[in-house]
Amino acid sequence: MSTDNQKYSLYNQKLFIRKYAAENGMVIVKTYQDEGKSGLTVSGRQGLQNLIEDVTQHKLNVEAILVYDVSRFGRFQDPDESGFYDFLLKKSGIPVIYCAEPVSKDNPEMSSLYLVIQRHAAAAYSKNLSEKVFAGQKNLIKRGYRQGGVAGFGLRRSLVDENNNSKGILSSGQRKSLQSDRVILTKGSESEVSIINYIYSEFVNNKKNENDIAVELNKSPQYNKYDFKWTKGRVHQILTNEKYIGNNVFNKTSFKLKKKHVKNPESSWVRKDNAFESLVSKEIFYKAREIILNRSNKFSDSELLDNLKLLLAQKGLLSGIIIDEDKICPSSCVYRNRFGGLLNAYKLVGYTPKRDYQYLKINNYLRSIYYNESQKIINAISLHGGWCEDSGFDNIIKVNDEFYLSITISKCKTLSSGNRRWRIRFSNQNICDINLIIRMNSDNYSALDFYIFPSIDCLTSDTLLKDINSANLELYRFNSLELFYSIISRKSIKDNLWNYQNMTLY
């Protein structure tokens, strides 16, 4: 349950399921619930995860699983995900019964089709609800209310009632308690506001760049008294955020339906100008914006390339540092943004770096396939009776609630001699228990084999593999992961006891 909707309250679901069980001669032996959790993903739904674990590991002696309806099992945006978890439970010999769904056992084909339709309907409901919520957020933004997020340096979140009467300042982490209350932004301390104005004055009037301003702020005892260091990026953010002139801007990025964060085009932003009291004048803000825009927009493509050709003739080579230090050329990031990367800009002026940059394309490809390769391993673990959950660490998953598994793709580097090398870095060995290495082929587009290192055996943080390795390294090499999956698969204590009793000792 993710809301207090009366129909789907936990109490009403329990009553309905109990009634169904009584009418069908069933006894409920255990209940799993996820209160206040979204059904869009299995992540965070400890109840569902525990249910799948207990059933697939045969920790429960039951004949069926009762769920109120398909939507309570999950509103997964990919209906196949819901079917996958359903299949895992059925594979263990325990069917899932949706008590409020008119599913007939006499016609399994039609029942399966009906469930597919209901799974799609459950997913569509969440999508429609997301759109309605977003429409409500847009309305509140246009009325001048803040929608989530920290206030930012120099600003505070102020709570107001439905009549816009102030109810005080919200401290960090505090949330409104009444649905009718709203949040607006107000000025912070005088010292913070003075720093904001100092940044704009130095940038616009004294022509200093963001990095120089950050250095000065860090040197000044008056300004360097916070629990952070001033950086070029922090200063740039202050110079470009419209909230400092009182504008309320929303939907710059989005994270709809628990999918990945995306940056939205400016045409998709939702805004309300003059929503809050400004910290700096609009005049100086737009002068700062003009300076920033002119750094990249004052040159046409041909002018940018002409300047780059001139720089190449003077220096004999090009690099990001050389471009940034030149007084005529704009920064290297301008060339990256305008031409889709420095290498593309180099190509347009006829410059080929001595260094082979093909590795950049390979690295980008390997990063792009990492998620799919990891997901294959996670799905295979599930099919072998295991389960995985997010560990909270990058590239590490928790398996069977017992150990942490690190998954790494090792790129193949072919030397001029034709010999191949693979470098493995065990950067997470203090966190994880097992390191699974996918060693790539010469083309780096397919897997060659696999290495599985327990962290206790990782004596160094950096290992170099060759085509032919020492015997102690070959002990960890496998042509497939079938043995790995069989090792982590679960067996009942009863089966293990039978095997123990029938062992022959030599």
Short mmCIF file of C-alpha atoms in Angstrom, two decimals:
data_model
loop_
_atom_site.label_atom_id
_atom_site.label_comp_id
_atom_site.label_asym_id
_atom_site.label_seq_id
_atom_site.Cartn_x
_atom_site.Cartn_y
_atom_site.Cartn_z
CA MET A 1 0.00 0.00 0.00
CA SER A 2 1.45 3.37 -1.03
CA THR A 3 -1.50 5.57 -0.03
CA ASP A 4 -4.32 5.65 2.51
CA ASN A 5 -6.86 4.82 -0.18
CA GLN A 6 -9.75 3.14 1.67
CA LYS A 7 -10.19 0.38 -0.91
CA TYR A 8 -6.55 -0.66 -0.64
CA SER A 9 -5.99 -0.08 3.08
CA LEU A 10 -4.13 -2.94 4.70
CA TYR A 11 -7.09 -3.59 6.99
CA ASN A 12 -9.56 -3.94 4.09
CA GLN A 13 -7.18 -6.17 2.13
CA LYS A 14 -6.75 -8.46 5.14
CA LEU A 15 -10.50 -8.70 5.69
CA PHE A 16 -11.10 -9.61 2.04
CA ILE A 17 -8.33 -12.22 1.98
CA ARG A 18 -9.51 -13.78 5.26
CA LYS A 19 -13.03 -14.03 3.86
CA TYR A 20 -11.73 -15.68 0.68
CA ALA A 21 -9.67 -18.14 2.73
CA ALA A 22 -12.62 -19.07 4.95
CA GLU A 23 -14.91 -19.61 1.95
CA ASN A 24 -12.34 -21.90 0.34
CA GLY A 25 -11.38 -23.94 3.42
CA MET A 26 -7.95 -22.35 3.79
CA VAL A 27 -5.98 -21.41 6.91
CA ILE A 28 -3.71 -18.35 6.75
CA VAL A 29 -0.36 -19.17 8.35
CA LYS A 30 1.64 -16.02 7.62
CA THR A 31 1.08 -12.50 6.31
CA TYR A 32 3.47 -10.24 4.37
CA GLN A 33 2.85 -6.54 3.86
CA ASP A 34 4.56 -3.44 2.45
CA GLU A 35 3.00 -0.42 4.10
CA GLY A 36 3.62 2.94 2.46
CA LYS A 37 5.73 1.42 -0.33
CA SER A 38 5.40 1.97 -4.06
CA GLY A 39 4.53 -1.03 -6.20
CA LEU A 40 6.51 0.32 -9.16
CA THR A 41 9.62 -1.61 -8.17
CA VAL A 42 10.61 -4.50 -5.90
CA SER A 43 13.30 -2.29 -4.35
CA GLY A 44 12.27 -1.26 -0.85
CA ARG A 45 9.42 -3.79 -0.72
CA GLN A 46 10.86 -5.97 2.02
CA GLY A 47 7.58 -7.84 2.46
CA LEU A 48 7.50 -9.05 -1.14
CA GLN A 49 11.22 -9.82 -1.07
CA ASN A 50 10.78 -11.89 2.12
CA LEU A 51 7.83 -13.73 0.58
CA ILE A 52 9.81 -14.68 -2.53
CA GLU A 53 12.77 -15.74 -0.39
CA ASP A 54 10.70 -17.88 1.99
CA VAL A 55 8.87 -19.62 -0.85
CA THR A 56 11.83 -20.22 -3.18
CA GLN A 57 13.99 -21.41 -0.25
CA HIS A 58 11.19 -23.68 1.01
CA LYS A 59 11.09 -21.98 4.40
CA LEU A 60 7.28 -22.15 4.33
CA ASN A 61 5.08 -25.24 4.27
CA VAL A 62 2.11 -23.76 2.42
CA GLU A 63 -0.09 -24.66 -0.55
CA ALA A 64 -0.95 -21.23 -1.97
CA ILE A 65 -0.25 -17.50 -1.80
CA LEU A 66 -3.24 -15.18 -1.50
CA VAL A 67 -3.00 -11.63 -2.86
CA TYR A 68 -5.86 -9.13 -2.93
CA ASP A 69 -5.49 -8.38 -6.66
CA VAL A 70 -2.87 -7.97 -9.39
CA SER A 71 -2.24 -4.31 -8.54
CA ARG A 72 -1.31 -5.22 -4.94
CA PHE A 73 1.29 -7.67 -6.23
CA GLY A 74 2.85 -4.76 -8.08
CA ARG A 75 2.36 -1.99 -10.61
CA PHE A 76 5.61 -2.77 -12.39
CA GLN A 77 5.98 -0.65 -15.52
CA ASP A 78 7.24 -3.70 -17.37
CA PRO A 79 4.40 -6.24 -16.91
CA ASP A 80 6.90 -9.04 -17.60
CA GLU A 81 8.57 -8.20 -14.28
CA SER A 82 5.36 -8.95 -12.43
CA GLY A 83 5.03 -12.18 -14.41
CA PHE A 84 8.64 -13.05 -13.57
CA TYR A 85 8.09 -12.88 -9.80
CA ASP A 86 4.81 -14.75 -10.20
CA PHE A 87 6.70 -17.46 -12.14
CA LEU A 88 9.40 -17.73 -9.45
CA LEU A 89 6.72 -18.51 -6.88
CA LYS A 90 4.87 -20.97 -9.11
CA LYS A 91 8.16 -22.66 -10.04
CA SER A 92 8.57 -23.49 -6.35
CA GLY A 93 5.26 -25.32 -6.49
CA ILE A 94 3.10 -22.67 -4.84
CA PRO A 95 0.51 -20.87 -6.99
CA VAL A 96 -0.45 -17.22 -6.56
CA ILE A 97 -4.19 -16.64 -6.16
CA TYR A 98 -5.57 -13.14 -6.74
CA CYS A 99 -8.63 -13.14 -4.51
CA ALA A 100 -10.45 -10.18 -6.07
CA GLU A 101 -9.79 -11.23 -9.68
CA PRO A 102 -12.29 -13.43 -11.57
CA VAL A 103 -9.65 -15.96 -12.61
CA SER A 104 -10.97 -19.42 -13.46
CA LYS A 105 -8.89 -22.57 -13.01
CA ASP A 106 -11.04 -24.35 -15.62
CA ASN A 107 -9.73 -22.21 -18.47
CA PRO A 108 -6.01 -21.58 -17.83
CA GLU A 109 -5.38 -20.00 -21.25
CA MET A 110 -8.01 -17.31 -20.74
CA SER A 111 -6.88 -16.84 -17.14
CA SER A 112 -3.29 -16.22 -18.27
CA LEU A 113 -4.49 -13.71 -20.87
CA TYR A 114 -6.64 -11.98 -18.25
CA LEU A 115 -3.67 -11.65 -15.87
CA VAL A 116 -1.51 -10.17 -18.63
CA ILE A 117 -4.21 -7.57 -19.32
CA GLN A 118 -4.52 -6.76 -15.61
CA ARG A 119 -0.77 -6.35 -15.27
CA HIS A 120 -0.79 -3.88 -18.14
CA ALA A 121 -3.76 -2.10 -16.54
CA ALA A 122 -1.93 -1.87 -13.20
CA ALA A 123 1.10 -0.35 -14.95
CA ALA A 124 -1.11 2.08 -16.88
CA TYR A 125 -2.84 3.19 -13.68
CA SER A 126 0.48 4.25 -12.16
CA LYS A 127 1.43 6.07 -15.33
CA ASN A 128 -1.89 7.94 -15.37
CA LEU A 129 -1.56 8.73 -11.68
CA SER A 130 1.96 10.04 -12.25
CA GLU A 131 0.62 12.36 -14.93
CA LYS A 132 -2.10 13.62 -12.58
CA VAL A 133 0.39 14.22 -9.78
CA PHE A 134 2.67 16.09 -12.17
CA ALA A 135 -0.28 18.24 -13.29
CA GLY A 136 -0.96 19.07 -9.63
CA GLN A 137 2.70 19.96 -9.06
CA LYS A 138 2.66 22.24 -12.11
CA ASN A 139 -0.37 24.03 -10.70
CA LEU A 140 1.33 24.59 -7.34
CA ILE A 141 4.53 25.81 -9.01
CA LYS A 142 2.59 28.36 -11.04
CA ARG A 143 0.99 29.57 -7.80
CA GLY A 144 4.48 30.18 -6.39
CA TYR A 145 4.91 27.21 -4.06
CA ARG A 146 8.11 25.23 -3.75
CA GLN A 147 8.02 21.52 -4.74
CA GLY A 148 10.71 19.55 -2.92
CA GLY A 149 14.48 19.93 -2.89
CA VAL A 150 16.81 21.86 -0.60
CA ALA A 151 16.50 25.63 -0.47
CA GLY A 152 20.11 26.30 -1.44
CA PHE A 153 22.76 28.64 -0.07
CA GLY A 154 21.32 31.98 1.03
CA LEU A 155 17.72 30.71 1.09
CA ARG A 156 15.37 29.03 3.57
CA ARG A 157 12.17 26.99 3.27
CA SER A 158 9.26 28.81 4.92
CA LEU A 159 6.00 27.03 5.82
CA VAL A 160 2.71 28.84 5.07
CA ASP A 161 -0.90 27.84 5.59
CA GLU A 162 -3.65 27.79 2.97
CA ASN A 163 -4.06 31.57 3.37
CA ASN A 164 -0.30 32.16 2.90
CA ASN A 165 0.19 33.07 6.57
CA SER A 166 3.68 32.21 7.76
CA LYS A 167 4.05 29.23 10.14
CA GLY A 168 7.82 29.42 10.57
CA ILE A 169 11.05 28.26 8.96
CA LEU A 170 11.59 24.55 8.25
CA SER A 171 14.96 23.24 9.36
CA SER A 172 16.95 20.75 7.30
CA GLY A 173 15.03 17.47 7.01
CA GLN A 174 11.75 18.89 8.32
CA ARG A 175 8.59 18.39 6.27
CA LYS A 176 5.14 19.90 6.37
CA SER A 177 2.62 17.93 8.47
CA LEU A 178 -0.67 19.24 7.08
CA GLN A 179 -1.74 18.58 3.51
CA SER A 180 -3.13 22.11 3.18
CA ASP A 181 0.21 23.71 4.14
CA ARG A 182 2.63 24.89 1.47
CA VAL A 183 6.34 25.77 1.25
CA ILE A 184 7.88 28.91 -0.20
CA LEU A 185 11.47 30.18 -0.33
CA THR A 186 12.60 33.15 1.75
CA LYS A 187 15.90 34.93 2.39
CA GLY A 188 18.47 33.25 4.59
CA SER A 189 20.92 34.94 6.96
CA GLU A 190 22.32 38.37 6.14
CA SER A 191 25.85 36.96 5.92
CA GLU A 192 24.78 34.41 3.27
CA VAL A 193 22.86 37.02 1.28
CA SER A 194 25.94 39.28 1.32
CA ILE A 195 28.08 36.45 -0.09
CA ILE A 196 25.57 35.91 -2.91
CA ASN A 197 25.77 39.60 -3.83
CA TYR A 198 29.57 39.55 -3.53
CA ILE A 199 29.74 36.67 -6.04
CA TYR A 200 27.58 38.52 -8.57
CA SER A 201 29.50 41.78 -8.11
CA GLU A 202 32.91 40.13 -8.58
CA PHE A 203 31.70 38.21 -11.64
CA VAL A 204 29.87 41.05 -13.42
CA ASN A 205 31.60 44.22 -12.28
CA ASN A 206 35.15 43.01 -11.70
CA LYS A 207 35.15 40.44 -14.54
CA LYS A 208 36.42 37.58 -12.38
CA ASN A 209 35.65 34.00 -13.37
CA GLU A 210 34.04 31.37 -11.15
CA ASN A 211 37.29 29.68 -10.19
CA ASP A 212 38.96 32.94 -9.08
CA ILE A 213 35.91 33.85 -7.00
CA ALA A 214 35.92 30.41 -5.33
CA VAL A 215 39.62 30.80 -4.46
CA GLU A 216 38.99 34.23 -2.90
CA LEU A 217 36.02 32.95 -0.88
CA ASN A 218 38.07 30.08 0.51
CA LYS A 219 40.90 32.48 1.50
CA SER A 220 38.59 34.92 3.27
CA PRO A 221 37.91 34.22 6.99
CA GLN A 222 34.70 36.20 6.57
CA TYR A 223 33.35 33.95 3.80
CA ASN A 224 35.04 30.63 4.53
CA LYS A 225 33.12 29.67 7.67
CA TYR A 226 30.80 26.97 6.38
CA ASP A 227 31.05 23.18 6.43
CA PHE A 228 31.98 23.07 2.74
CA LYS A 229 34.66 24.41 0.41
CA TRP A 230 33.80 26.90 -2.28
CA THR A 231 34.32 25.46 -5.77
CA LYS A 232 34.01 26.70 -9.32
CA GLY A 233 30.86 24.59 -9.75
CA ARG A 234 29.22 25.92 -6.57
CA VAL A 235 29.83 29.51 -7.64
CA HIS A 236 28.57 28.78 -11.18
CA GLN A 237 25.36 27.27 -9.77
CA ILE A 238 24.67 30.44 -7.78
CA LEU A 239 25.28 32.58 -10.88
CA THR A 240 22.85 30.59 -13.02
CA ASN A 241 19.96 29.64 -10.72
CA GLU A 242 16.86 31.78 -11.18
CA LYS A 243 15.67 31.25 -7.62
CA TYR A 244 18.08 34.04 -6.61
CA ILE A 245 15.88 36.52 -8.49
CA GLY A 246 12.71 34.98 -7.05
CA ASN A 247 11.72 32.75 -9.97
CA ASN A 248 10.20 29.34 -9.21
CA VAL A 249 11.45 26.83 -11.80
CA PHE A 250 10.47 23.14 -11.78
CA ASN A 251 11.01 20.00 -13.90
CA LYS A 252 14.57 20.72 -14.99
CA THR A 253 15.19 17.05 -14.26
CA SER A 254 12.71 14.25 -13.66
CA PHE A 255 12.59 10.79 -12.09
CA LYS A 256 9.16 9.60 -13.13
CA LEU A 257 7.92 6.08 -12.38
CA LYS A 258 11.16 5.19 -10.56
CA LYS A 259 13.13 5.32 -13.81
CA LYS A 260 16.53 6.94 -14.23
CA HIS A 261 16.97 10.68 -13.76
CA VAL A 262 16.83 12.66 -17.01
CA LYS A 263 17.61 16.29 -17.86
CA ASN A 264 14.64 17.95 -19.53
CA PRO A 265 14.83 20.59 -22.28
CA GLU A 266 14.01 24.16 -21.24
CA SER A 267 10.73 23.94 -23.15
CA SER A 268 9.56 21.35 -20.59
CA TRP A 269 10.37 23.47 -17.53
CA VAL A 270 7.51 24.79 -15.40
CA ARG A 271 8.01 28.29 -14.03
CA LYS A 272 6.50 31.13 -12.01
CA ASP A 273 8.40 34.40 -12.17
CA ASN A 274 8.57 36.67 -9.10
CA ALA A 275 7.35 33.90 -6.81
CA PHE A 276 9.78 34.73 -3.98
CA GLU A 277 11.68 37.74 -2.70
CA SER A 278 14.84 38.12 -4.80
CA LEU A 279 18.34 38.13 -3.30
CA VAL A 280 19.99 39.96 -6.21
CA SER A 281 18.67 42.41 -8.77
CA LYS A 282 17.38 41.09 -12.06
CA GLU A 283 19.73 43.48 -13.83
CA ILE A 284 22.91 41.95 -12.43
CA PHE A 285 21.54 38.40 -12.76
CA TYR A 286 20.85 38.76 -16.48
CA LYS A 287 24.20 40.47 -17.01
CA ALA A 288 25.84 37.41 -15.45
CA ARG A 289 23.78 35.14 -17.68
CA GLU A 290 24.75 37.15 -20.75
CA ILE A 291 28.45 36.82 -19.88
CA ILE A 292 28.11 33.07 -19.46
CA LEU A 293 26.15 32.64 -22.69
CA ASN A 294 28.54 34.83 -24.65
CA ARG A 295 31.44 32.65 -23.67
CA SER A 296 30.03 29.99 -25.97
CA ASN A 297 27.59 31.78 -28.27
CA LYS A 298 29.63 34.70 -29.54
CA PHE A 299 31.48 32.43 -32.00
CA SER A 300 29.94 30.70 -34.99
CA ASP A 301 30.98 27.14 -35.76
CA SER A 302 33.35 28.31 -38.48
CA GLU A 303 34.91 30.92 -36.17
CA LEU A 304 35.43 28.33 -33.45
CA LEU A 305 37.15 26.01 -35.93
CA ASP A 306 39.27 28.87 -37.36
CA ASN A 307 40.51 29.70 -33.86
CA LEU A 308 41.27 26.04 -33.28
CA LYS A 309 43.24 25.80 -36.54
CA LEU A 310 45.26 28.89 -35.56
CA LEU A 311 45.98 27.39 -32.15
CA LEU A 312 47.05 24.10 -33.77
CA ALA A 313 49.45 25.98 -36.08
CA GLN A 314 50.96 27.80 -33.10
CA LYS A 315 51.30 24.83 -30.72
CA GLY A 316 51.64 21.92 -33.12
CA LEU A 317 49.18 19.86 -31.05
CA LEU A 318 45.87 20.23 -29.25
CA SER A 319 44.49 19.24 -25.87
CA GLY A 320 41.80 20.37 -23.46
CA ILE A 321 44.38 22.15 -21.28
CA ILE A 322 45.98 23.95 -24.27
CA ILE A 323 42.55 25.19 -25.40
CA ASP A 324 41.56 26.35 -21.87
CA GLU A 325 44.80 28.32 -21.46
CA ASP A 326 44.48 30.12 -24.80
CA LYS A 327 43.27 33.74 -24.59
CA ILE A 328 41.41 33.69 -27.94
CA CYS A 329 39.71 30.29 -27.93
CA PRO A 330 36.73 29.77 -25.63
CA SER A 331 36.95 26.93 -23.11
CA SER A 332 37.30 23.31 -24.21
CA CYS A 333 33.79 22.55 -22.91
CA VAL A 334 32.41 24.89 -25.60
CA TYR A 335 34.02 22.72 -28.28
CA ARG A 336 32.73 19.59 -26.56
CA ASN A 337 29.17 20.90 -26.46
CA ARG A 338 29.17 22.45 -29.92
CA PHE A 339 30.76 19.53 -31.82
CA GLY A 340 29.84 16.56 -29.66
CA GLY A 341 33.30 16.08 -28.16
CA LEU A 342 36.86 17.31 -28.55
CA LEU A 343 37.81 14.46 -30.88
CA ASN A 344 35.11 15.52 -33.34
CA ALA A 345 36.40 19.10 -33.22
CA TYR A 346 39.97 17.85 -33.80
CA LYS A 347 38.79 15.86 -36.80
CA LEU A 348 37.15 18.95 -38.36
CA VAL A 349 40.44 20.89 -38.23
CA GLY A 350 42.47 17.96 -39.57
CA TYR A 351 44.23 17.07 -36.34
CA THR A 352 44.77 13.44 -35.34
CA PRO A 353 46.13 12.97 -31.82
CA LYS A 354 49.14 10.67 -31.59
CA ARG A 355 47.39 8.82 -28.83
CA ASP A 356 44.83 6.24 -29.99
CA TYR A 357 41.48 7.38 -28.63
CA GLN A 358 39.62 4.28 -29.77
CA TYR A 359 39.67 3.23 -26.12
CA LEU A 360 37.15 6.00 -25.37
CA LYS A 361 34.58 4.37 -27.64
CA ILE A 362 35.31 0.99 -26.08
CA ASN A 363 34.98 2.40 -22.57
CA ASN A 364 31.66 4.02 -23.47
CA TYR A 365 30.41 0.74 -24.92
CA LEU A 366 31.47 -1.27 -21.85
CA ARG A 367 29.74 1.22 -19.58
CA SER A 368 26.60 0.95 -21.68
CA ILE A 369 26.44 -2.86 -21.46
CA TYR A 370 27.35 -3.12 -17.77
CA TYR A 371 23.73 -2.88 -16.60
CA ASN A 372 22.55 -5.59 -19.03
CA GLU A 373 25.37 -7.95 -18.08
CA SER A 374 24.75 -7.42 -14.39
CA GLN A 375 21.02 -7.96 -14.88
CA LYS A 376 21.69 -11.27 -16.64
CA ILE A 377 23.66 -12.46 -13.62
CA ILE A 378 20.96 -11.26 -11.19
CA ASN A 379 18.22 -13.01 -13.20
CA ALA A 380 20.26 -16.21 -13.38
CA ILE A 381 20.76 -16.14 -9.60
CA SER A 382 16.99 -15.82 -9.19
CA LEU A 383 16.31 -18.70 -11.56
CA HIS A 384 18.68 -20.86 -9.50
CA GLY A 385 16.71 -20.15 -6.37
CA GLY A 386 18.77 -17.25 -5.05
CA TRP A 387 17.86 -13.61 -4.66
CA CYS A 388 19.59 -10.25 -4.92
CA GLU A 389 19.07 -6.82 -3.42
CA ASP A 390 20.65 -3.41 -3.64
CA SER A 391 23.66 -3.08 -1.32
CA GLY A 392 23.81 0.72 -1.31
CA PHE A 393 27.29 0.59 -2.93
CA ASP A 394 28.08 1.12 -6.61
CA ASN A 395 28.49 -2.09 -8.66
CA ILE A 396 27.87 -4.29 -5.60
CA ILE A 397 24.80 -6.42 -4.88
CA LYS A 398 23.82 -8.43 -1.83
CA VAL A 399 23.12 -12.09 -2.61
CA ASN A 400 20.92 -14.43 -0.56
CA ASP A 401 21.19 -11.99 2.35
CA GLU A 402 24.56 -13.65 2.99
CA PHE A 403 27.35 -12.02 0.99
CA TYR A 404 28.21 -9.01 -1.14
CA LEU A 405 29.06 -9.59 -4.79
CA SER A 406 31.05 -7.15 -6.93
CA ILE A 407 30.59 -7.41 -10.72
CA THR A 408 33.32 -5.95 -12.94
CA ILE A 409 33.93 -5.94 -16.69
CA SER A 410 37.64 -6.21 -17.55
CA LYS A 411 38.63 -4.62 -20.87
CA CYS A 412 41.08 -6.41 -23.15
CA LYS A 413 44.14 -4.44 -24.27
CA THR A 414 46.11 -5.83 -27.21
CA LEU A 415 49.80 -4.90 -27.19
CA SER A 416 51.87 -4.16 -30.30
CA SER A 417 53.36 -7.65 -29.91
CA GLY A 418 49.90 -9.18 -30.26
CA ASN A 419 49.80 -10.29 -26.61
CA ARG A 420 46.72 -9.45 -24.60
CA ARG A 421 46.40 -7.96 -21.14
CA TRP A 422 43.51 -7.47 -18.70
CA ARG A 423 43.86 -5.22 -15.67
CA ILE A 424 41.67 -5.91 -12.64
CA ARG A 425 41.32 -3.42 -9.81
CA PHE A 426 39.82 -4.65 -6.55
CA SER A 427 38.75 -1.26 -5.27
CA ASN A 428 35.81 -2.64 -3.26
CA GLN A 429 37.48 -5.58 -1.56
CA ASN A 430 36.89 -4.10 1.91
CA ILE A 431 33.15 -4.08 1.23
CA CYS A 432 32.38 -7.10 -0.93
CA ASP A 433 33.00 -10.80 -0.28
CA ILE A 434 33.26 -12.10 -3.85
CA ASN A 435 34.62 -10.36 -6.96
CA LEU A 436 33.14 -11.60 -10.24
CA ILE A 437 35.20 -10.48 -13.23
CA ILE A 438 33.84 -10.66 -16.79
CA ARG A 439 36.97 -10.87 -18.99
CA MET A 440 36.28 -9.50 -22.47
CA ASN A 441 37.48 -10.83 -25.84
CA SER A 442 39.99 -9.00 -28.05
CA ASP A 443 37.21 -6.95 -29.68
CA ASN A 444 35.76 -6.08 -26.25
CA TYR A 445 32.27 -6.86 -27.53
CA SER A 446 31.84 -10.34 -26.03
CA ALA A 447 32.91 -12.21 -22.90
CA LEU A 448 35.96 -14.49 -23.09
CA ASP A 449 35.69 -16.11 -19.65
CA PHE A 450 35.10 -15.33 -15.99
CA TYR A 451 37.25 -14.98 -12.89
CA ILE A 452 35.75 -15.37 -9.42
CA PHE A 453 37.96 -14.10 -6.59
CA PRO A 454 36.96 -14.27 -2.93
CA SER A 455 38.07 -10.96 -1.38
CA ILE A 456 40.07 -12.84 1.22
CA ASP A 457 42.33 -14.08 -1.61
CA CYS A 458 42.83 -10.64 -3.19
CA LEU A 459 46.32 -9.93 -1.93
CA THR A 460 46.80 -6.82 -4.05
CA SER A 461 44.41 -4.10 -5.21
CA ASP A 462 45.65 -4.38 -8.80
CA THR A 463 46.11 -7.60 -10.82
CA LEU A 464 47.30 -7.98 -14.42
CA LEU A 465 46.02 -11.01 -16.32
CA LYS A 466 47.69 -12.42 -19.45
CA ASP A 467 46.72 -14.98 -22.08
CA ILE A 468 48.56 -17.60 -20.02
CA ASN A 469 48.60 -17.04 -16.27
CA SER A 470 50.17 -18.79 -13.32
CA ALA A 471 48.45 -21.82 -11.83
CA ASN A 472 47.30 -19.94 -8.73
CA LEU A 473 45.40 -17.45 -10.94
CA GLU A 474 43.94 -20.15 -13.17
CA LEU A 475 42.27 -21.65 -10.11
CA TYR A 476 39.83 -18.75 -10.22
CA ARG A 477 39.06 -18.91 -13.97
CA PHE A 478 35.81 -20.38 -15.35
CA ASN A 479 34.47 -20.71 -18.89
CA SER A 480 30.90 -20.18 -17.65
CA LEU A 481 29.11 -19.25 -14.44
CA GLU A 482 27.10 -22.45 -14.06
CA LEU A 483 29.24 -23.68 -11.18
CA PHE A 484 28.91 -20.32 -9.46
CA TYR A 485 25.12 -20.43 -9.79
CA SER A 486 24.97 -24.00 -8.49
CA ILE A 487 27.07 -23.06 -5.45
CA ILE A 488 24.76 -20.22 -4.41
CA SER A 489 21.54 -22.12 -5.22
CA ARG A 490 19.48 -23.05 -2.18
CA LYS A 491 18.63 -26.55 -0.92
CA SER A 492 16.33 -27.59 1.86
CA ILE A 493 17.81 -28.87 5.11
CA LYS A 494 15.93 -32.11 4.53
CA ASP A 495 17.75 -32.77 1.24
CA ASN A 496 21.12 -31.91 2.74
CA LEU A 497 20.46 -34.22 5.70
CA TRP A 498 19.63 -37.08 3.31
CA ASN A 499 22.90 -36.48 1.44
CA TYR A 500 24.83 -36.46 4.73
CA GLN A 501 23.26 -39.69 5.91
CA ASN A 502 24.08 -41.45 2.62
CA MET A 503 27.71 -40.33 2.37
CA THR A 504 30.38 -43.02 2.12
CA LEU A 505 33.52 -42.22 4.07
CA TYR A 506 36.92 -43.23 2.71
#
